[in-house]
mmCIF file of N, CA and C in Angstrom:
data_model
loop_
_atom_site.group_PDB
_atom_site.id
_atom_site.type_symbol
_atom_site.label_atom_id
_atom_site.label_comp_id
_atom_site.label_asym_id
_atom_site.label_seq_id
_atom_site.Cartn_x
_atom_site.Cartn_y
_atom_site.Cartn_z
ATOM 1 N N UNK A 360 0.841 -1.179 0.000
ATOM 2 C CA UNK A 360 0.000 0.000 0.000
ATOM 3 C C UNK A 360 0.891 1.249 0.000
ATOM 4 N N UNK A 361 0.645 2.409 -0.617
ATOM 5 C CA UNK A 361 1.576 3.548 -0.288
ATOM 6 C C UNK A 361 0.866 4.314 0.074
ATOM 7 N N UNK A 362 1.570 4.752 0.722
ATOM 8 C CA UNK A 362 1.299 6.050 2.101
ATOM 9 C C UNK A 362 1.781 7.722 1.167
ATOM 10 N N UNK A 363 3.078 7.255 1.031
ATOM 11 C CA UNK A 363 3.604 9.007 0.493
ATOM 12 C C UNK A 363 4.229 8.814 -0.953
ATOM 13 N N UNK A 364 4.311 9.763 -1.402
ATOM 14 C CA UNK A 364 4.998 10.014 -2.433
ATOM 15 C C UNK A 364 5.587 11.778 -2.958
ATOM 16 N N UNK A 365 5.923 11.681 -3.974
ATOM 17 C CA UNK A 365 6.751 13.296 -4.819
ATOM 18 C C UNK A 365 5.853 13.603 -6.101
ATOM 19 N N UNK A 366 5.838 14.566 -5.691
ATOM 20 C CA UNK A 366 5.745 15.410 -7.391
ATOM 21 C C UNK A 366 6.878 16.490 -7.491
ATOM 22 N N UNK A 367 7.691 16.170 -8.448
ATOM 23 C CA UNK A 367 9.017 16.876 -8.883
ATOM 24 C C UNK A 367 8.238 17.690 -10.087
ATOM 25 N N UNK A 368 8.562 19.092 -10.219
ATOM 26 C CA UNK A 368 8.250 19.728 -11.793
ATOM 27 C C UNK A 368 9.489 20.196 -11.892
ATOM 28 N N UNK A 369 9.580 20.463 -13.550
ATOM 29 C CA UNK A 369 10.369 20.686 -14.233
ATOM 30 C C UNK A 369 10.496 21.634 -15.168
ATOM 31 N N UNK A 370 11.110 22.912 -14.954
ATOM 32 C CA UNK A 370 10.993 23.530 -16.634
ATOM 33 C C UNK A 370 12.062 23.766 -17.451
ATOM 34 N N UNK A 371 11.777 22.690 -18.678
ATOM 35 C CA UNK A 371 13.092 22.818 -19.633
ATOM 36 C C UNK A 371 13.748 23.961 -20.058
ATOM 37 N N UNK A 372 14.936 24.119 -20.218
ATOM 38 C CA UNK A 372 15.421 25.498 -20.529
ATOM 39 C C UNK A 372 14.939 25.957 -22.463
ATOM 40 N N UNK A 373 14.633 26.932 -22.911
ATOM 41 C CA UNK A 373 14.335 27.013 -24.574
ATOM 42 C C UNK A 373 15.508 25.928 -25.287
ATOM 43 N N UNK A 374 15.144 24.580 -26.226
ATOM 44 C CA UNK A 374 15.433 24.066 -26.835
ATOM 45 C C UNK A 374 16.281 22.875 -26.461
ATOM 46 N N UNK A 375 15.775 22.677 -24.811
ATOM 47 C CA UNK A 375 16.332 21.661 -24.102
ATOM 48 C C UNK A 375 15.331 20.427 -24.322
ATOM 49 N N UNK A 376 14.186 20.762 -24.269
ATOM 50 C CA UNK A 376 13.309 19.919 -24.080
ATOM 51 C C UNK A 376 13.693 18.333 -24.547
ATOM 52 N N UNK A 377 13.962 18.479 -25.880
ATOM 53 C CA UNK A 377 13.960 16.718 -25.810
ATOM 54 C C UNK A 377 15.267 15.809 -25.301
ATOM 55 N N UNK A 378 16.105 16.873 -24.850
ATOM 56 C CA UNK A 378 16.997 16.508 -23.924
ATOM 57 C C UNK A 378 16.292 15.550 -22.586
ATOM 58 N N UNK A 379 15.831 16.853 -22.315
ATOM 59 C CA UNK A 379 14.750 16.380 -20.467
ATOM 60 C C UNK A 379 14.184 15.046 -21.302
ATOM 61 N N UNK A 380 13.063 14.835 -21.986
ATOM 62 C CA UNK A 380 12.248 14.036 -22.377
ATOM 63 C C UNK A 380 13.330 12.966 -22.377
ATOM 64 N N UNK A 381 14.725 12.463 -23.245
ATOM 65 C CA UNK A 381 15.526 11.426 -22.960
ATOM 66 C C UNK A 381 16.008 11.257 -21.953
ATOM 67 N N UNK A 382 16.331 12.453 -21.076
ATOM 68 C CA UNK A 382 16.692 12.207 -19.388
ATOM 69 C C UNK A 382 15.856 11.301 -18.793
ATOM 70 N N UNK A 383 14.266 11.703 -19.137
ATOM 71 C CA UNK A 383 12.961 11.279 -17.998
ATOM 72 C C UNK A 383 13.077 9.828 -18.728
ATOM 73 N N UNK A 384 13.689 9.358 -19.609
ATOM 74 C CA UNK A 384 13.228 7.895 -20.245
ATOM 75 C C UNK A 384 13.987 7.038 -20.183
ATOM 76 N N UNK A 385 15.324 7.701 -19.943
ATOM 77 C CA UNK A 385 15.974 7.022 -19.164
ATOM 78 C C UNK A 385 16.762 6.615 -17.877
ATOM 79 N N UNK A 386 15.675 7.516 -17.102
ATOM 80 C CA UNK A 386 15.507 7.085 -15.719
ATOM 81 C C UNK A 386 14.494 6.205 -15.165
ATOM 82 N N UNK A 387 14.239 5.442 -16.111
ATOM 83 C CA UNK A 387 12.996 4.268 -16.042
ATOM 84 C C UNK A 387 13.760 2.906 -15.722
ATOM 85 N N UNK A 388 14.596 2.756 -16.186
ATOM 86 C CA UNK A 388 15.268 1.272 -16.429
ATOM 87 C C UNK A 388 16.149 1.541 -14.455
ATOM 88 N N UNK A 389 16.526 2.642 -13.952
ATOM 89 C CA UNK A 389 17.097 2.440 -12.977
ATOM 90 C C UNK A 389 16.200 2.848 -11.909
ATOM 91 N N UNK A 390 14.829 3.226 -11.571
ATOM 92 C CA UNK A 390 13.779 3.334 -10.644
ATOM 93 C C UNK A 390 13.296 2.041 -10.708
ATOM 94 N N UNK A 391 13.673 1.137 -12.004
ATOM 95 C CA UNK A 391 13.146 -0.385 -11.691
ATOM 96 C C UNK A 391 13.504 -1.205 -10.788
ATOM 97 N N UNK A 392 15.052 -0.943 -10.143
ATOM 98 C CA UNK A 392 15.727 -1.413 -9.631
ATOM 99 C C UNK A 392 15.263 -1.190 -8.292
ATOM 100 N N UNK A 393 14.679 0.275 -7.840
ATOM 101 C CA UNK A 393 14.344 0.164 -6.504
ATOM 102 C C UNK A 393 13.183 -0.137 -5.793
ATOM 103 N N UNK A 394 13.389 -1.764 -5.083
ATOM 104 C CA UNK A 394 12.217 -1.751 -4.549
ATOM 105 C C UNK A 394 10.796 -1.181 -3.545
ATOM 106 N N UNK A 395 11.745 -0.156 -3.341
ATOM 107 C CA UNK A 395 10.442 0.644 -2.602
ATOM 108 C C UNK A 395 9.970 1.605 -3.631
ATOM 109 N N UNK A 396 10.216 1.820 -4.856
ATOM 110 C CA UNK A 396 9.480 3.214 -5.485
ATOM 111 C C UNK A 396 8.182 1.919 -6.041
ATOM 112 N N UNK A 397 7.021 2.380 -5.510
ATOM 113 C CA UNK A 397 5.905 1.217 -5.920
ATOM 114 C C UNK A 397 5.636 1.680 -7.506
ATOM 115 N N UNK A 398 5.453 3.342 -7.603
ATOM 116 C CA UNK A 398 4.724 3.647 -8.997
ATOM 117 C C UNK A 398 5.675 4.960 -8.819
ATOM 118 N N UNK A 399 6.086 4.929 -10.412
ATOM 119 C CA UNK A 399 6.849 6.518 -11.452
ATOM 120 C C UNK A 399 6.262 6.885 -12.024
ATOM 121 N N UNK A 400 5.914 7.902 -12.547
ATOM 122 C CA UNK A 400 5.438 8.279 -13.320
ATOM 123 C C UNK A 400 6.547 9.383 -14.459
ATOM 124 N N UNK A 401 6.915 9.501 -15.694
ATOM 125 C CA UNK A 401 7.533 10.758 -16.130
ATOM 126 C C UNK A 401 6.543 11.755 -16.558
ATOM 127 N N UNK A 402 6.365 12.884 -16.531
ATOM 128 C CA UNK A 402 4.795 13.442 -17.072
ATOM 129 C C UNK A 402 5.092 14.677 -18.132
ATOM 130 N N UNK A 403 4.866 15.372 -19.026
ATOM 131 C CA UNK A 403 4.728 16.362 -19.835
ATOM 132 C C UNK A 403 3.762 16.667 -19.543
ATOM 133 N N UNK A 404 3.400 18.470 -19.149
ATOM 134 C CA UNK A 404 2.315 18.983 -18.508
ATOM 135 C C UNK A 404 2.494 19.948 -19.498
ATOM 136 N N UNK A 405 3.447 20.516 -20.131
ATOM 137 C CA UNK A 405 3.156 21.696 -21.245
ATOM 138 C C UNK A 405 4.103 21.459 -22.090
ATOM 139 N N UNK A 406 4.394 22.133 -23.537
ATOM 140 C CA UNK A 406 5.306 22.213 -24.322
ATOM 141 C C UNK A 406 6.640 22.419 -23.558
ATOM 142 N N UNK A 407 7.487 22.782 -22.240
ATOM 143 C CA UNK A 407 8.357 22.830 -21.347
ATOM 144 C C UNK A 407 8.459 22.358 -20.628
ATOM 145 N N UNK A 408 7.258 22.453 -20.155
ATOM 146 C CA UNK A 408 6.979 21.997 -18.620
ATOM 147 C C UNK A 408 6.976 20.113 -18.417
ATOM 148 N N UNK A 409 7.421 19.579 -17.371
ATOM 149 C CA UNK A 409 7.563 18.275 -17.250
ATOM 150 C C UNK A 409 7.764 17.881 -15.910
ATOM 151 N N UNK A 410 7.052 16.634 -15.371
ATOM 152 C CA UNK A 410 6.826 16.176 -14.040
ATOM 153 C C UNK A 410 7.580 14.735 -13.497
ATOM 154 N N UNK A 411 7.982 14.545 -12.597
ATOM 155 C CA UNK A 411 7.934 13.024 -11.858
ATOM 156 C C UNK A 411 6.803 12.938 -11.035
ATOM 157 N N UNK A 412 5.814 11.735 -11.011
ATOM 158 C CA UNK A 412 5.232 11.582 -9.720
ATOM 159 C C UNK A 412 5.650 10.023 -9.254
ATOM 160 N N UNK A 413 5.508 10.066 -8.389
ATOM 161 C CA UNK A 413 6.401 8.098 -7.937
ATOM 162 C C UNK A 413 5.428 8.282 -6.388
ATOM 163 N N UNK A 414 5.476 7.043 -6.069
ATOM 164 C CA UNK A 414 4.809 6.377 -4.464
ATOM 165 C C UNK A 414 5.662 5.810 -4.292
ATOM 166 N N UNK A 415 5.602 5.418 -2.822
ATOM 167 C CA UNK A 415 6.144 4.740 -2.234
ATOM 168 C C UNK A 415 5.393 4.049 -0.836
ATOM 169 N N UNK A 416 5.936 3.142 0.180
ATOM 170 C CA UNK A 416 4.919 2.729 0.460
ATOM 171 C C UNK A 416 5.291 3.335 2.452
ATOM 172 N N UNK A 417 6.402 3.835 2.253
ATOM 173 C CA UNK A 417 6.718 4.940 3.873
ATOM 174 C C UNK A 417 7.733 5.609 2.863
ATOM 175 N N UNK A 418 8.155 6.421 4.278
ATOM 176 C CA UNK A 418 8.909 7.761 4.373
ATOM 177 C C UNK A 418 10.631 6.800 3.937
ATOM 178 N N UNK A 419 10.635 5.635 4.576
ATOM 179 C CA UNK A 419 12.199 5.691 4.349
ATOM 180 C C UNK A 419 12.372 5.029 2.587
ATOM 181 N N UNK A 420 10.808 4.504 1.946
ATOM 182 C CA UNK A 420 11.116 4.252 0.824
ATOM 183 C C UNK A 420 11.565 5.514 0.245
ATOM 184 N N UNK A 421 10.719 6.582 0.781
ATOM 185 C CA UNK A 421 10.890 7.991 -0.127
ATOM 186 C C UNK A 421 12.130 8.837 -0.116
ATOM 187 N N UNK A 422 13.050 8.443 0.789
ATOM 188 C CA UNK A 422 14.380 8.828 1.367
ATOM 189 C C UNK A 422 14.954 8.278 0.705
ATOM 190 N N UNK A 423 14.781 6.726 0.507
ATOM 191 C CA UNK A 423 15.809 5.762 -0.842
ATOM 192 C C UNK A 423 16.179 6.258 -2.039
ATOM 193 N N UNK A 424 14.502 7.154 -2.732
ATOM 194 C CA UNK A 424 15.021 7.527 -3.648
ATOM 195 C C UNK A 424 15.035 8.600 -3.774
ATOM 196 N N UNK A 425 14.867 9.614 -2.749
ATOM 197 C CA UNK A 425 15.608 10.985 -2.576
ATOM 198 C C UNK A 425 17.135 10.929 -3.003
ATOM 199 N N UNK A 426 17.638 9.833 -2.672
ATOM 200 C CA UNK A 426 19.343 9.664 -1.892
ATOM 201 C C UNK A 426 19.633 8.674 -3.306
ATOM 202 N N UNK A 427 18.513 8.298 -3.891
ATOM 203 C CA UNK A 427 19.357 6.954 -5.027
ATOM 204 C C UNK A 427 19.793 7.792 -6.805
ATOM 205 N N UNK A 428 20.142 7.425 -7.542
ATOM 206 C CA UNK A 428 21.244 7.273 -8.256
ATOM 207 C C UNK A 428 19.502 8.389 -9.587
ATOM 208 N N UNK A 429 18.912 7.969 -9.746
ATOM 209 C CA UNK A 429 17.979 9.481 -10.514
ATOM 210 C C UNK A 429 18.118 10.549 -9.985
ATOM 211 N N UNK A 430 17.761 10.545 -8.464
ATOM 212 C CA UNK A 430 17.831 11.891 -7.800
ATOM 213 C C UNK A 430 19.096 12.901 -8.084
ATOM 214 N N UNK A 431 20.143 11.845 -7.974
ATOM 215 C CA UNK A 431 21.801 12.170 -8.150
ATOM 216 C C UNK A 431 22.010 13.059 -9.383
ATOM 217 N N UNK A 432 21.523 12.398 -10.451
ATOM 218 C CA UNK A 432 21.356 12.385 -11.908
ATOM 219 C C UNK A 432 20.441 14.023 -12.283
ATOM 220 N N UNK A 433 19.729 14.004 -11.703
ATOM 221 C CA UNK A 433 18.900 15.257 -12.068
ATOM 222 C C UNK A 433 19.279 16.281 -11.564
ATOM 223 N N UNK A 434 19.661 15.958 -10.058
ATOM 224 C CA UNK A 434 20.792 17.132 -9.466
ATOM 225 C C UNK A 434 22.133 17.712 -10.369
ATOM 226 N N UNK A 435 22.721 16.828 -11.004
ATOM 227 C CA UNK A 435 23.848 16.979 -11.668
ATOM 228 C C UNK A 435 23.960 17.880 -13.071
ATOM 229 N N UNK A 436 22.388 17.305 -13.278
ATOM 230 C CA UNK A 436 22.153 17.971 -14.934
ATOM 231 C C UNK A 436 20.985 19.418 -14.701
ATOM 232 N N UNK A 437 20.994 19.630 -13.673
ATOM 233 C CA UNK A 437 19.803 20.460 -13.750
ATOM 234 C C UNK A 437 20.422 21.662 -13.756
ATOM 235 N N UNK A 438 21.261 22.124 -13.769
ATOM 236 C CA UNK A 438 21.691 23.640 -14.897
ATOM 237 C C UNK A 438 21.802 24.019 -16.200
ATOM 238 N N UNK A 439 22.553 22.045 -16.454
ATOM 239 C CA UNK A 439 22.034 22.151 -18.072
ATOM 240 C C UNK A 439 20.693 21.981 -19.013
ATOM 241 N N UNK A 440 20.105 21.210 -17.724
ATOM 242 C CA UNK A 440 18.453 21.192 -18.967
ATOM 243 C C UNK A 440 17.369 21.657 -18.412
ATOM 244 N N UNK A 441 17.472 22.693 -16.836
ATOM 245 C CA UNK A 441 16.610 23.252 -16.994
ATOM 246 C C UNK A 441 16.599 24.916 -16.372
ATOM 247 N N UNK A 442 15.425 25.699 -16.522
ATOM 248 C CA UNK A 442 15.765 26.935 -16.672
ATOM 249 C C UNK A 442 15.496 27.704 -15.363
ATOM 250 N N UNK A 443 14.957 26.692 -14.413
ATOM 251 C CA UNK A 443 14.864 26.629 -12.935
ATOM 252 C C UNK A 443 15.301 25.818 -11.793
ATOM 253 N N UNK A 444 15.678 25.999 -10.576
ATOM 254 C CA UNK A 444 15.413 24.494 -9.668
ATOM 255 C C UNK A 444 14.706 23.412 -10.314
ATOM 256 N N UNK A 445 14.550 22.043 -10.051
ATOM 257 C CA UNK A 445 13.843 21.385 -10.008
ATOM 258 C C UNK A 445 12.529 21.841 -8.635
ATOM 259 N N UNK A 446 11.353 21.793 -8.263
ATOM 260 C CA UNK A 446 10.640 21.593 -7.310
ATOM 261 C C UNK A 446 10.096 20.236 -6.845
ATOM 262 N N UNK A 447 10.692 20.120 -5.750
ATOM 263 C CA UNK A 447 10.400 18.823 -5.606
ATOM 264 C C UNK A 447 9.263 18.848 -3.962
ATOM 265 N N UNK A 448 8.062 18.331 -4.081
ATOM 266 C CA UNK A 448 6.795 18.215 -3.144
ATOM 267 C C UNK A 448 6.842 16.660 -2.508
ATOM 268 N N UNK A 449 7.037 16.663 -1.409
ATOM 269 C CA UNK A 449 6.365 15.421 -0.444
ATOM 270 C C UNK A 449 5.365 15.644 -0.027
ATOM 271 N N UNK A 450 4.562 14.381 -0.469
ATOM 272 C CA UNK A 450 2.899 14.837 -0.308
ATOM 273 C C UNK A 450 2.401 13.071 0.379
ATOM 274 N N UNK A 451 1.536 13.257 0.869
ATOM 275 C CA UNK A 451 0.754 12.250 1.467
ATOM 276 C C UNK A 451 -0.307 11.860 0.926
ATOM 277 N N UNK A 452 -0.215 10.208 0.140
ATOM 278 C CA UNK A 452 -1.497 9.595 -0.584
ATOM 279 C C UNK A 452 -2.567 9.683 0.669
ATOM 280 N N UNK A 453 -3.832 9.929 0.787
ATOM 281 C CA UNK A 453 -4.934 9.987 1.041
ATOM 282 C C UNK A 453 -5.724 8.692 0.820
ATOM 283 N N UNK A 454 -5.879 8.609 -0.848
ATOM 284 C CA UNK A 454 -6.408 7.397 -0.998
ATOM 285 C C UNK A 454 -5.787 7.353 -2.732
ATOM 286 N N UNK A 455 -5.689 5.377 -2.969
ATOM 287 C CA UNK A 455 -5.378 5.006 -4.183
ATOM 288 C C UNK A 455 -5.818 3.518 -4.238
ATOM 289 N N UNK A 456 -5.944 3.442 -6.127
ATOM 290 C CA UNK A 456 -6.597 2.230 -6.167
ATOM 291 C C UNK A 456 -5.535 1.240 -7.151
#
């Protein structure tokens, strides 16, 4: 069951975008690896704009992948592909099916 999860947004810098879009696709093959992220999501919310949402099923799953090897990854590149911070939200599932 998950309890918490993130919504990370993103805004690509002008003419980064399908940069981000191969970043977000290939951070799929290594969130597989961790067993506490239950559900990822990569999301496109506007022509720039772009999301993570992921669950987990407690707080120390959500710390795993605060601290694991995407998080690392987006930290590293996020001057080059995007035109802000990342924002990253810890939020509390309510209810899911």
């Amino acid at each position: 069951m998950v309890k918490v999860g993130l919504f990370v947004r993103l805004q690509a810098k002008p003419g980064k975008e399908n940069d981000v879009e191969t970043f977000l696709r290939d951070g799929l093959p290594v969130v597989l690896q961790e067993p506490a992220t239950i559900t990822w999501y990569a999301l496109k919310l506007a022509p720039s704009v772009y999301g993570i949402f992921d669950t987990f099923p407690d707080d120390a799953g959500r710390q795993a992948h605060l601290t694991g090897r995407v998080a690392a990854a987006l930290m590293a590149r996020a001057n080059e592909l995007f035109a802000e911070p990342p924002t990253i939200q810890p939020l509390d599932i309510l209810a899911s099916k």
